[in-house]
XYZ file of C-alpha atoms in Angstrom:
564
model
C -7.772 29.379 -7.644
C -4.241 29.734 -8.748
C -2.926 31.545 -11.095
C 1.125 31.574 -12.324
C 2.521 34.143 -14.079
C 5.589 33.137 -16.914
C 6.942 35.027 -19.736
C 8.384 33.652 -23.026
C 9.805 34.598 -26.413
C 7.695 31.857 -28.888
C 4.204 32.942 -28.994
C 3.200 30.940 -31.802
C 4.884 27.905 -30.316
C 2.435 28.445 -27.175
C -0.826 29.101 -29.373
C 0.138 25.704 -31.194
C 0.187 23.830 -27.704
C -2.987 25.969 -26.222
C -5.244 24.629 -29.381
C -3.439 21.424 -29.946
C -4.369 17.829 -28.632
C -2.144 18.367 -25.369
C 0.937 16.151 -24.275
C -0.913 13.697 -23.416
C -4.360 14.505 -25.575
C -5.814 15.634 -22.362
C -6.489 19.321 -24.134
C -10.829 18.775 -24.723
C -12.542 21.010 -26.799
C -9.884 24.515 -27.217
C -11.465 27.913 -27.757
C -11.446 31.185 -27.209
C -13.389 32.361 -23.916
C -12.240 35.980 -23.745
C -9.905 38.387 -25.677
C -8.653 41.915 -25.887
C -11.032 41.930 -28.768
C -13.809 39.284 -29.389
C -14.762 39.958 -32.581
C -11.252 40.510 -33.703
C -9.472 37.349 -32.370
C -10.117 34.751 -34.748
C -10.530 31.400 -33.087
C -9.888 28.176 -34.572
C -11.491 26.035 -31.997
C -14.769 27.562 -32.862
C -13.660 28.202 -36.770
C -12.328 24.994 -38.323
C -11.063 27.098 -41.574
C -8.512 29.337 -39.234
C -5.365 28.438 -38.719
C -2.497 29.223 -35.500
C -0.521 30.819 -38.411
C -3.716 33.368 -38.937
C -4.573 33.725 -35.106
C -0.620 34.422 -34.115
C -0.268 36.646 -37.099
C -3.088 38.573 -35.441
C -1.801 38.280 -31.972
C 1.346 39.328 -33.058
C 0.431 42.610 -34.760
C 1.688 44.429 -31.545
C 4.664 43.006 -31.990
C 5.240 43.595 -35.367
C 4.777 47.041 -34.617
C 7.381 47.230 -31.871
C 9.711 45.410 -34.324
C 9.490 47.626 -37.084
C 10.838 50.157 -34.761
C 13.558 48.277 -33.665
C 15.018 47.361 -36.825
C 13.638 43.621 -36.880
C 14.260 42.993 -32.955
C 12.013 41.314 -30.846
C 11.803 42.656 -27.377
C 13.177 40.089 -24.856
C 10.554 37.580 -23.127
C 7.654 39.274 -24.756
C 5.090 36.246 -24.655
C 2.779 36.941 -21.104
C 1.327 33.381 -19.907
C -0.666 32.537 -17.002
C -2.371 29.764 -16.551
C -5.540 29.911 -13.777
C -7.068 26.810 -12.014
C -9.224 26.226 -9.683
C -9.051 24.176 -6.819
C -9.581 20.252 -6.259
C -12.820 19.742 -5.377
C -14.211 23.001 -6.993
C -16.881 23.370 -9.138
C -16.737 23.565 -13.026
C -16.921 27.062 -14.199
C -19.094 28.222 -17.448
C -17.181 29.816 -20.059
C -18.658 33.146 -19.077
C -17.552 32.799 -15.379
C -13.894 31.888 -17.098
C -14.012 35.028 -19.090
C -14.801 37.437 -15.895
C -12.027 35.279 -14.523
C -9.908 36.567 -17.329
C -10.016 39.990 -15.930
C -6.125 39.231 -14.299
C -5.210 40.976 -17.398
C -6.680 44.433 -15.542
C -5.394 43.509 -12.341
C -1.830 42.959 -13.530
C -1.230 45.862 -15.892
C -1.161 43.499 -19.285
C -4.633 45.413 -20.684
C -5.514 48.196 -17.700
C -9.852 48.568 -17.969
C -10.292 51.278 -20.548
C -6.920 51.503 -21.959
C -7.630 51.363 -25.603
C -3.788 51.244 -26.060
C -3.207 47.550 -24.313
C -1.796 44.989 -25.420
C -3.293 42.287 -27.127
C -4.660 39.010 -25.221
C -6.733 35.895 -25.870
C -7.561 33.291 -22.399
C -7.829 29.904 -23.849
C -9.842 27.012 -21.808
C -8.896 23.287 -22.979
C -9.717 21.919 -20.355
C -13.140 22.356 -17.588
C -10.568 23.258 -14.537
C -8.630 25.931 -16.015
C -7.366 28.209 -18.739
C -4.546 30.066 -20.154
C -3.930 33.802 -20.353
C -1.893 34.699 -22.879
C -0.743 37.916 -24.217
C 2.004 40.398 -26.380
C 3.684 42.419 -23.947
C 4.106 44.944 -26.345
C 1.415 48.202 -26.603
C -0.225 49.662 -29.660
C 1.880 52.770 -28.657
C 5.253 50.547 -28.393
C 5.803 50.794 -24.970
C 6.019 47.419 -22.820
C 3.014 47.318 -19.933
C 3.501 48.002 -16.508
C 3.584 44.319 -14.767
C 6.211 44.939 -11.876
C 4.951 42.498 -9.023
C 2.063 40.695 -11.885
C 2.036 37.279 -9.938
C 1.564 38.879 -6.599
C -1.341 40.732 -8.005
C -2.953 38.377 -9.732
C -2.901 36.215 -6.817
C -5.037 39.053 -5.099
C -7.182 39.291 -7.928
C -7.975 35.673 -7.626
C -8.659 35.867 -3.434
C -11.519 38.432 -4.784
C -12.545 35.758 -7.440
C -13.289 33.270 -5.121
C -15.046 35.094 -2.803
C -17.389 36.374 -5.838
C -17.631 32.848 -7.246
C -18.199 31.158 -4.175
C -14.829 28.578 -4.346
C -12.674 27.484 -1.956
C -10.703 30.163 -0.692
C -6.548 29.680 -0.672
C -4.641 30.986 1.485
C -2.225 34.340 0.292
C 1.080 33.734 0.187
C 4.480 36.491 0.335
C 6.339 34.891 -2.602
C 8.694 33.086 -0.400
C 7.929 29.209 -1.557
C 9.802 27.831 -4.170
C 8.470 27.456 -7.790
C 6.334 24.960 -8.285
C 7.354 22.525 -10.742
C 6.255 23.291 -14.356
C 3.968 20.942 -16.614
C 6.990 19.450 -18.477
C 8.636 18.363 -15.041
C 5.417 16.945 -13.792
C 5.043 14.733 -17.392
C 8.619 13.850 -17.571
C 8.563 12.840 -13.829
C 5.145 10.415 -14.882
C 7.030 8.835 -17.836
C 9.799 7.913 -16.061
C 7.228 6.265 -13.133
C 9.322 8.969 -11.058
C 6.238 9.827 -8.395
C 7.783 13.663 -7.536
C 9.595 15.921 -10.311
C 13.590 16.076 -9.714
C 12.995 20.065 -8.903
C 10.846 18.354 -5.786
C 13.574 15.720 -5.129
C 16.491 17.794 -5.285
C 14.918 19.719 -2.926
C 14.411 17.709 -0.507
C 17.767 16.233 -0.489
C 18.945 19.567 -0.469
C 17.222 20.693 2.748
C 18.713 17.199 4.649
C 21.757 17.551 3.699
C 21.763 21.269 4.889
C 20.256 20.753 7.863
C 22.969 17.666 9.100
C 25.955 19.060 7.383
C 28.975 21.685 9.730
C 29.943 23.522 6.635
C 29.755 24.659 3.136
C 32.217 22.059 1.666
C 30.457 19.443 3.490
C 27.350 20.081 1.768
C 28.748 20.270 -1.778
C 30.406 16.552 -0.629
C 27.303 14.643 0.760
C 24.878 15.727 -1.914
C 27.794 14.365 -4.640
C 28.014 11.282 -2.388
C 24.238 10.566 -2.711
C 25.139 10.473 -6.558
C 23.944 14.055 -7.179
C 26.182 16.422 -9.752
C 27.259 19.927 -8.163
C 27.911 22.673 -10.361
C 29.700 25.935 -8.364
C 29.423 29.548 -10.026
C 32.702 31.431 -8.894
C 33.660 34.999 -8.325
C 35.858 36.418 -11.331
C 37.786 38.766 -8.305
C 37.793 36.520 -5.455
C 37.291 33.063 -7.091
C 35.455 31.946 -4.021
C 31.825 30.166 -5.047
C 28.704 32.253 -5.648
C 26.353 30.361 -6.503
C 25.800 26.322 -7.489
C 23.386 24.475 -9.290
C 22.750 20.602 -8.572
C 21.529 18.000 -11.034
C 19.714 14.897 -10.447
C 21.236 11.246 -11.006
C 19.847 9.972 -14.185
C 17.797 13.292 -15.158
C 18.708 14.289 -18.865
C 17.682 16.272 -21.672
C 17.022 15.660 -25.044
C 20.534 16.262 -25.891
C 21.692 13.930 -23.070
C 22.600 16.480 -20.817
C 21.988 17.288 -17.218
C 19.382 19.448 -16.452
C 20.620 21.793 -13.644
C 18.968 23.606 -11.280
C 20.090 26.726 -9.207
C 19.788 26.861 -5.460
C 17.375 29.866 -5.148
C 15.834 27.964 -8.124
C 14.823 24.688 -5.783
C 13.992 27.531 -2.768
C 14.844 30.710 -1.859
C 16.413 29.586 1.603
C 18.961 27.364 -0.485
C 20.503 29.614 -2.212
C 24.370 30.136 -1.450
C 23.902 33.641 0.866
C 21.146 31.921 2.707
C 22.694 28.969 3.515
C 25.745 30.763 4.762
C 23.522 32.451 7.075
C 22.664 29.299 8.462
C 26.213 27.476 8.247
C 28.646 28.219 10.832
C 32.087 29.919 9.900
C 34.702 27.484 8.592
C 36.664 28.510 12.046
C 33.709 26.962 14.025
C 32.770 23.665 12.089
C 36.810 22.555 12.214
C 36.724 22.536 15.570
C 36.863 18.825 17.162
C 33.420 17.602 18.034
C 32.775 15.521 21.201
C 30.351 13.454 22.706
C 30.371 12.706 26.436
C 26.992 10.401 26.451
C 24.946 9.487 23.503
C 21.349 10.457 24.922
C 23.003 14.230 24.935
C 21.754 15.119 21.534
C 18.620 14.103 22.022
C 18.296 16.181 25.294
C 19.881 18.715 24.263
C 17.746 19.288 21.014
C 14.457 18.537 23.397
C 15.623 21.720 25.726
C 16.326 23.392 22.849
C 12.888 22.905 20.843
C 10.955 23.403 24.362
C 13.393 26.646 24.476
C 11.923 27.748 20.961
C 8.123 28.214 22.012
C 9.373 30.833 24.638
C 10.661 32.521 22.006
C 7.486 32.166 19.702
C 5.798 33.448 22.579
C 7.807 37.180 22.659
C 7.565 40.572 20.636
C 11.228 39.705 19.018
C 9.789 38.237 15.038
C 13.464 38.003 13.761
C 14.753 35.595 17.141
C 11.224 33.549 16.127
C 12.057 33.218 12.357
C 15.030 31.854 12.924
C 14.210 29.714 15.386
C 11.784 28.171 12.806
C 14.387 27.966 10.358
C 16.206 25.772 12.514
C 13.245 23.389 13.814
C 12.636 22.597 10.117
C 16.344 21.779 9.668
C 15.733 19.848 13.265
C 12.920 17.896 11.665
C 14.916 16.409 8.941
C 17.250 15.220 11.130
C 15.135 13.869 13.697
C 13.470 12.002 10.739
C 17.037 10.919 9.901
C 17.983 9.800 13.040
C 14.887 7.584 13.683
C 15.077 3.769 12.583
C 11.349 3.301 13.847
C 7.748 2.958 11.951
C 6.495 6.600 12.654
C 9.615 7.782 10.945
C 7.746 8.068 8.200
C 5.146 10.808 9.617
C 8.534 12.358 10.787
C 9.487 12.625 7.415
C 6.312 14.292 5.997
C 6.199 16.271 8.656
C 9.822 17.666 7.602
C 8.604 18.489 4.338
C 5.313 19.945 5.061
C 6.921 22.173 7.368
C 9.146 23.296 4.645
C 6.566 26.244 4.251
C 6.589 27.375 7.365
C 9.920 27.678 8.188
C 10.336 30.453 5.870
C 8.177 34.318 5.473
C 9.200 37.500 4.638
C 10.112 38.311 8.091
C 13.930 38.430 7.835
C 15.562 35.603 10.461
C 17.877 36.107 13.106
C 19.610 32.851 12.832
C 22.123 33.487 15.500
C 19.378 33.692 18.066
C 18.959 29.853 17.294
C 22.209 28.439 17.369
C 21.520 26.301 20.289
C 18.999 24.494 18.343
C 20.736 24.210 15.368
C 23.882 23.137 16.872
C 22.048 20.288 19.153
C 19.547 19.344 15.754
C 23.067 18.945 13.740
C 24.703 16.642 16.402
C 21.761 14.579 16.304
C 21.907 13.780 12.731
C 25.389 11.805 13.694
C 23.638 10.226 16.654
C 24.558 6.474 16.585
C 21.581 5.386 18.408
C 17.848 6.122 19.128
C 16.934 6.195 23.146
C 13.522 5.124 23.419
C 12.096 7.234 26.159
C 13.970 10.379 25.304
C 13.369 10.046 22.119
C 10.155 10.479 22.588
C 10.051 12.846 24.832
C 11.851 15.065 22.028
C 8.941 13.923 19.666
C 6.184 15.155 22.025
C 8.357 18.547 22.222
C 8.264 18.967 18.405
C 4.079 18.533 18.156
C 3.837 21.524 20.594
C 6.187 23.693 19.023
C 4.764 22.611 15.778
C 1.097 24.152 16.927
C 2.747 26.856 18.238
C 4.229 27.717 14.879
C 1.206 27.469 13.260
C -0.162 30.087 15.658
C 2.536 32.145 15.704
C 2.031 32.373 11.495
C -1.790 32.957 11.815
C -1.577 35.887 14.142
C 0.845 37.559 11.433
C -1.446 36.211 8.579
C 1.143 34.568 6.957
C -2.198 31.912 6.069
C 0.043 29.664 4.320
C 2.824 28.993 6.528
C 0.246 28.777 9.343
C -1.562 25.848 7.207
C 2.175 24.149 6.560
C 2.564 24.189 10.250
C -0.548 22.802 10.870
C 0.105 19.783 8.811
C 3.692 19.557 9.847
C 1.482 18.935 13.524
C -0.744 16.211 12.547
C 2.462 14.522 10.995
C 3.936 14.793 14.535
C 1.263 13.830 16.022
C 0.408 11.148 14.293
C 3.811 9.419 15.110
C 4.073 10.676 18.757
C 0.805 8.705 19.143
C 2.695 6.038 17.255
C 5.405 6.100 19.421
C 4.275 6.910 22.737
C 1.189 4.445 23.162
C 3.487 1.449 23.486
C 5.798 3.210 25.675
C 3.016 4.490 28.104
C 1.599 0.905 28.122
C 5.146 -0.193 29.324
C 5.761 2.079 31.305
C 2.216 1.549 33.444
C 2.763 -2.059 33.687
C 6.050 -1.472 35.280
C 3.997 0.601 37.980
C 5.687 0.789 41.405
C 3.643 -0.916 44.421
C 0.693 1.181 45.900
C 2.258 2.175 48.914
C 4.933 4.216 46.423
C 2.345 5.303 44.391
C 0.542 7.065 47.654
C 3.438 8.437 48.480
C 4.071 10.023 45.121
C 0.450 11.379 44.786
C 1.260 13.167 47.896
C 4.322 14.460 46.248
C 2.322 15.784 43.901
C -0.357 17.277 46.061
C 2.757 19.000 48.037
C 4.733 20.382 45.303
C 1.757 21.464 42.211
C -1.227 21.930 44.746
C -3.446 23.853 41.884
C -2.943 20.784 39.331
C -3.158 17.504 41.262
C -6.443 16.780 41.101
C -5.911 17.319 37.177
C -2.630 15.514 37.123
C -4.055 12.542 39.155
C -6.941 11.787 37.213
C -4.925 11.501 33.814
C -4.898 8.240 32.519
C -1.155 8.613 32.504
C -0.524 9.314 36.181
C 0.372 5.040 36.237
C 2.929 5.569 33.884
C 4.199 9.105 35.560
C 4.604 7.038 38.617
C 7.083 4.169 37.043
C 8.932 7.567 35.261
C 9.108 8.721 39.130
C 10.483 5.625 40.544
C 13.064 5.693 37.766
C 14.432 9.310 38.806
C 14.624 8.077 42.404
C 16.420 5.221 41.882
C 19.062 7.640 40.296
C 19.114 9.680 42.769
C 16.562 12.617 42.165
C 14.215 14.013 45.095
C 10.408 13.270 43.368
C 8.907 16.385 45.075
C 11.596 18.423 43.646
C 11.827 17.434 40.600
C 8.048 17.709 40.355
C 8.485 21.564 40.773
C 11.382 21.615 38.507
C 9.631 20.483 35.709
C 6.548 21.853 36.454
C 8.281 25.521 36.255
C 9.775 24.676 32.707
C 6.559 25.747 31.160
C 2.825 26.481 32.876
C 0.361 23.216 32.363
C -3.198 25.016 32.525
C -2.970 24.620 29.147
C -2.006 21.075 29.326
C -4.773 18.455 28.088
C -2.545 15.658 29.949
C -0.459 16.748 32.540
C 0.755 13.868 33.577
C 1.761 13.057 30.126
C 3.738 16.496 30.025
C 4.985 15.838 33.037
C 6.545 12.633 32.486
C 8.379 13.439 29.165
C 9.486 16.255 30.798
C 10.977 14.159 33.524
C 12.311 11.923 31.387
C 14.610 14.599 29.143
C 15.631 15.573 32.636
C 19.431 14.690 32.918
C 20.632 11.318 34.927
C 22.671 13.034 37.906
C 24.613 10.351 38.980
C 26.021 9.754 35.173
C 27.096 13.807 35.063
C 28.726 13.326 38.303
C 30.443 10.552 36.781
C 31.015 11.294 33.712
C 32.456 14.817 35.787
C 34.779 12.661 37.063
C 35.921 10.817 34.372
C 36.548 13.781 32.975
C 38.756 15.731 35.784
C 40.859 11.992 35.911
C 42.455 13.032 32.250
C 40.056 10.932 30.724
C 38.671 12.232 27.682
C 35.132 12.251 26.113
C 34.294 10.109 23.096
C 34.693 11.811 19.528
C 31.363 11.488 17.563
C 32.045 9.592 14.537
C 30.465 11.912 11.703
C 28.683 10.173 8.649
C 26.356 11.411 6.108
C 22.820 11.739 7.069
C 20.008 9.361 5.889
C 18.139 12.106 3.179
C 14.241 11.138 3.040
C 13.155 10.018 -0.196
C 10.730 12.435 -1.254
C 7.211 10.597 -1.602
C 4.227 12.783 -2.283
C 4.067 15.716 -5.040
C 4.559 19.638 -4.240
C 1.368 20.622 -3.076
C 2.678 24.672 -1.785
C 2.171 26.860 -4.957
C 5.098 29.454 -5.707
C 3.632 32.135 -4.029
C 3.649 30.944 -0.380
């Protein structure tokens, strides 16, 4: 059940649209199914000689009141509306059960139980899913009601409502997801055969273009280069830019004119201090940038990401926050960088996890500037490494799982059910990507005398996971991945132990599998050593050539209500 608080200044504008056909006719039978008085509130779906005029007159009395003492003044935004749904796949609820439901008005200090001095409210149903509180915020004594925090408690009002009512139980959010786009957005978005609002598509291009971007100017240029306007609030003192509001291409209003919206507006994490927190310094992103092989961002961000879930693991919550801020800025560029099929479960995943990259814990983004920095040179990678690649994909569905876990033990329900989806994206195209690759990689299997000689490598060097290790259905394919690292020049009963010490694998369901990606994110030795000497000869690395990131095209609607 969801509720969503609003407030407004044209309350017989709203009681027009609550009894009227709808936008789209959808509105089915309007009437009254509680008020602050039922005998009182006239009702013109149930009295076809009423009119709004009559029934706002009425609901306005409160008001009138107030204004008489103001000399003729309304009181700013003193329409109350929240609307209250249930949940997809819920039952119908009688009008009865919708008028207990109304009870939000106790919970969030519009009409306190027993306070004969309230204000004045009517809940509406048009429709069988849901219905519409709506009330003067203005009491018979003149004062305005006490609603400080009214969405956050009305969402706990509804929690109890379910549980009494037998629904489907949401998860509780901490007010840190972005507002859920309104009822006009969603029907403008329809008409236009747009299949997400532009608050939902700005967003998303938004986050990508964060996440790839070195500095603050960089952002304002990429979004304008992807045909988006920019809009930058500066300081009267200073004149340095405060704030910014972007508009979509093509997205008008009546007038003709662009229809802006502010940073913290499209999220809370976008807003111009947050993403500061997240940029580096203008020092630090003019500094040359160099490549010395192209696999290295792809490593890098895989030691990085594998780096993360030791830090999920600890006491510090700050370090872990912000190490989740930066794996969903690493998932958009991942997505970004990846030309294959399962890029699009990369990019799903990228905006599921959207959620749970954010609570109210404050983030320590410092404490993941290794990830960041490796996530941001991938987004100007020029090519895709098979192998690696996919060993960085099987390192993002574990720390995926772990962020869902690390949520849930903190109850932070709906970030933990973000992450969760944000997995089964990941997982989804790991098994995408990795099937063919594993086939490959076991047909390329070394002769059986090597192979022996291997599974005594392994028996040698991880004594209390062999048997495990050599009854995966991977072990083939671990023992090509072997052969590989040999021919460059590694030691296979080393390496075995250095990998294996990266991370325990009692937990592992495939430890060969682990094993092998983890092998294969390993550095090629004999390329340092040469590149090492390349290097000390005068000869310089290669500058990566920067270009603006691929932004996914936003392709679902926004499913995470406002209070997440």
């Amino acid at each position: 059940m969801v509720p969503d608080v609003s407030t407004g200044s044209d309350s017989r504008g709203l009681i027009v649209y609550l009894f009227g056909p709808g936008r789209r006719d959808e509105h089915t039978d309007p009437h009254i199914v509680a008020a602050w008085d039922m005998a009182g509130a006239p009702d013109p779906g149930r009295d076809p000689t009423a009119t709004y005029t009559q029934l706002a007159k009425r609901l306005d009395a409160h008001v009138d009141l107030r204004t008489r003492e103001l000399g003729g003044k309304k009181p700013p935004q003193h329409v109350w509306h929240c609307p209250v749904r249930t949940a997809p796949g819920d039952r119908y609820l009688t009008d009865a059960e919708w008028a207990e439901v109304a009870r939000i008005v106790h919970a969030t200090g519009i009409a306190p139980e027993g306070d004969e001095r309230a204000c004045r409210w009517i809940a509406v149903r048009h429709a069988d899913d849901h219905i519409h509180v709506m009330a003067t915020t203005v009491r018979a004594d003149g004062r305005r009601p006490r609603t400080h925090r009214d969405g956050q408690r009305a969402q706990a009002e509804c929690r109890k409502i379910e549980a009494e009512f037998g629904l489907r139980r949401l998860k509780a959010g901490d007010l840190t997801a972005p507002r859920t786009p309104t009822g006009a957005e969603r029907a403008k978005a329809e008409r236009q055969g747009q299949t997400v609002t532009a608050r939902h598509w700005l967003r998303e291009q938004a986050y990508a273009v964060a996440a790839a971007v070195h500095n603050e100017a960089d952002y304002f240029t990429v979004l304008q280069s992807l045909g988006i306007k920019v809009k930058t609030r500066l300081g009267p003192d200073t004149g340095d830019v405060i704030g910014y509001s972007l508009a979509a291409p093509g997205d008008t209003n009546a007038a003709g004119e662009p229809v802006w919206y502010g940073g913290s507006k499209l999220a809370p994490d976008l807003s111009t201090n947050r993403l500061r927190e997240r940029l580096p310094d203008q020092e630090v992103a003019d500094r040359p940038r160099y490549v010395a092989d192209p696999a290295d961002p792809w490593r890098h961000t895989t030691s990085a990401i594998r780096a993360a879930r030791t830090v999920l693991d600890s006491d510090d919550d700050a370090a872990a926050q912000g190490y989740l801020a930066a794996f969903g800025d690493a998932l958009y560029n991942i997505a970004s960088a990846t030309t294959s099929p399962h890029r699009a479960e990369l990019q799903a995943a990228a905006m599921a996890f959207n959620c749970a990259r954010r609570s109210a814990t404050r983030a320590d983004h410092q404490a993941a500037t290794a990830l960041r920095k490796a996530a941001k040179e991938l987004a100007y990678a020029s090519n895709e490494p098979g192998g690696l690649a996919i060993a960085l994909l099987f390192a993002t569905v574990h720390l995926a799982r772990a962020a869902a876990k690390w949520h849930e033990q903190r109850g932070h329900e709906q970030q933990a059910a973000a992450a969760e989806e944000a997995f089964r994206h990941l997982q989804a195209g790991y098994q995408q990507a990795a099937a063919p690759a594993l086939a490959g990689l076991a047909r390329r299997a070394p002769r059986a005398a090597t192979a022996r000689r291997y599974e005594q490598d392994v028996r040698a060097a991880l004594p209390d996971h062999a048997d495990r290790i050599l009854a995966d259905p991977t072990w083939t394919a671990l023992t090509t991945t072997l052969a590989h690292a040999e021919t460059a020049g590694q030691t296979p009963r080393r390496l075995l132990t250095e990998v294996a010490a990266q991370r325990e694998l009692d937990s592992a369901e495939h430890p060969a599998e682990v094993l092998n990606w983890r092998i294969t994110a390993q550095p090629n030795r004999r390329k340092q050593a040469a590149r090492s000497r390349s290097t000390t000869s005068g000869t310089s690395a290669r500058s990566a050539t920067p270009h603006p990131p691929a932004t996914p095209a936003a392709t679902r609607p926004e499913e995470c209500s406002r209070h997440c």
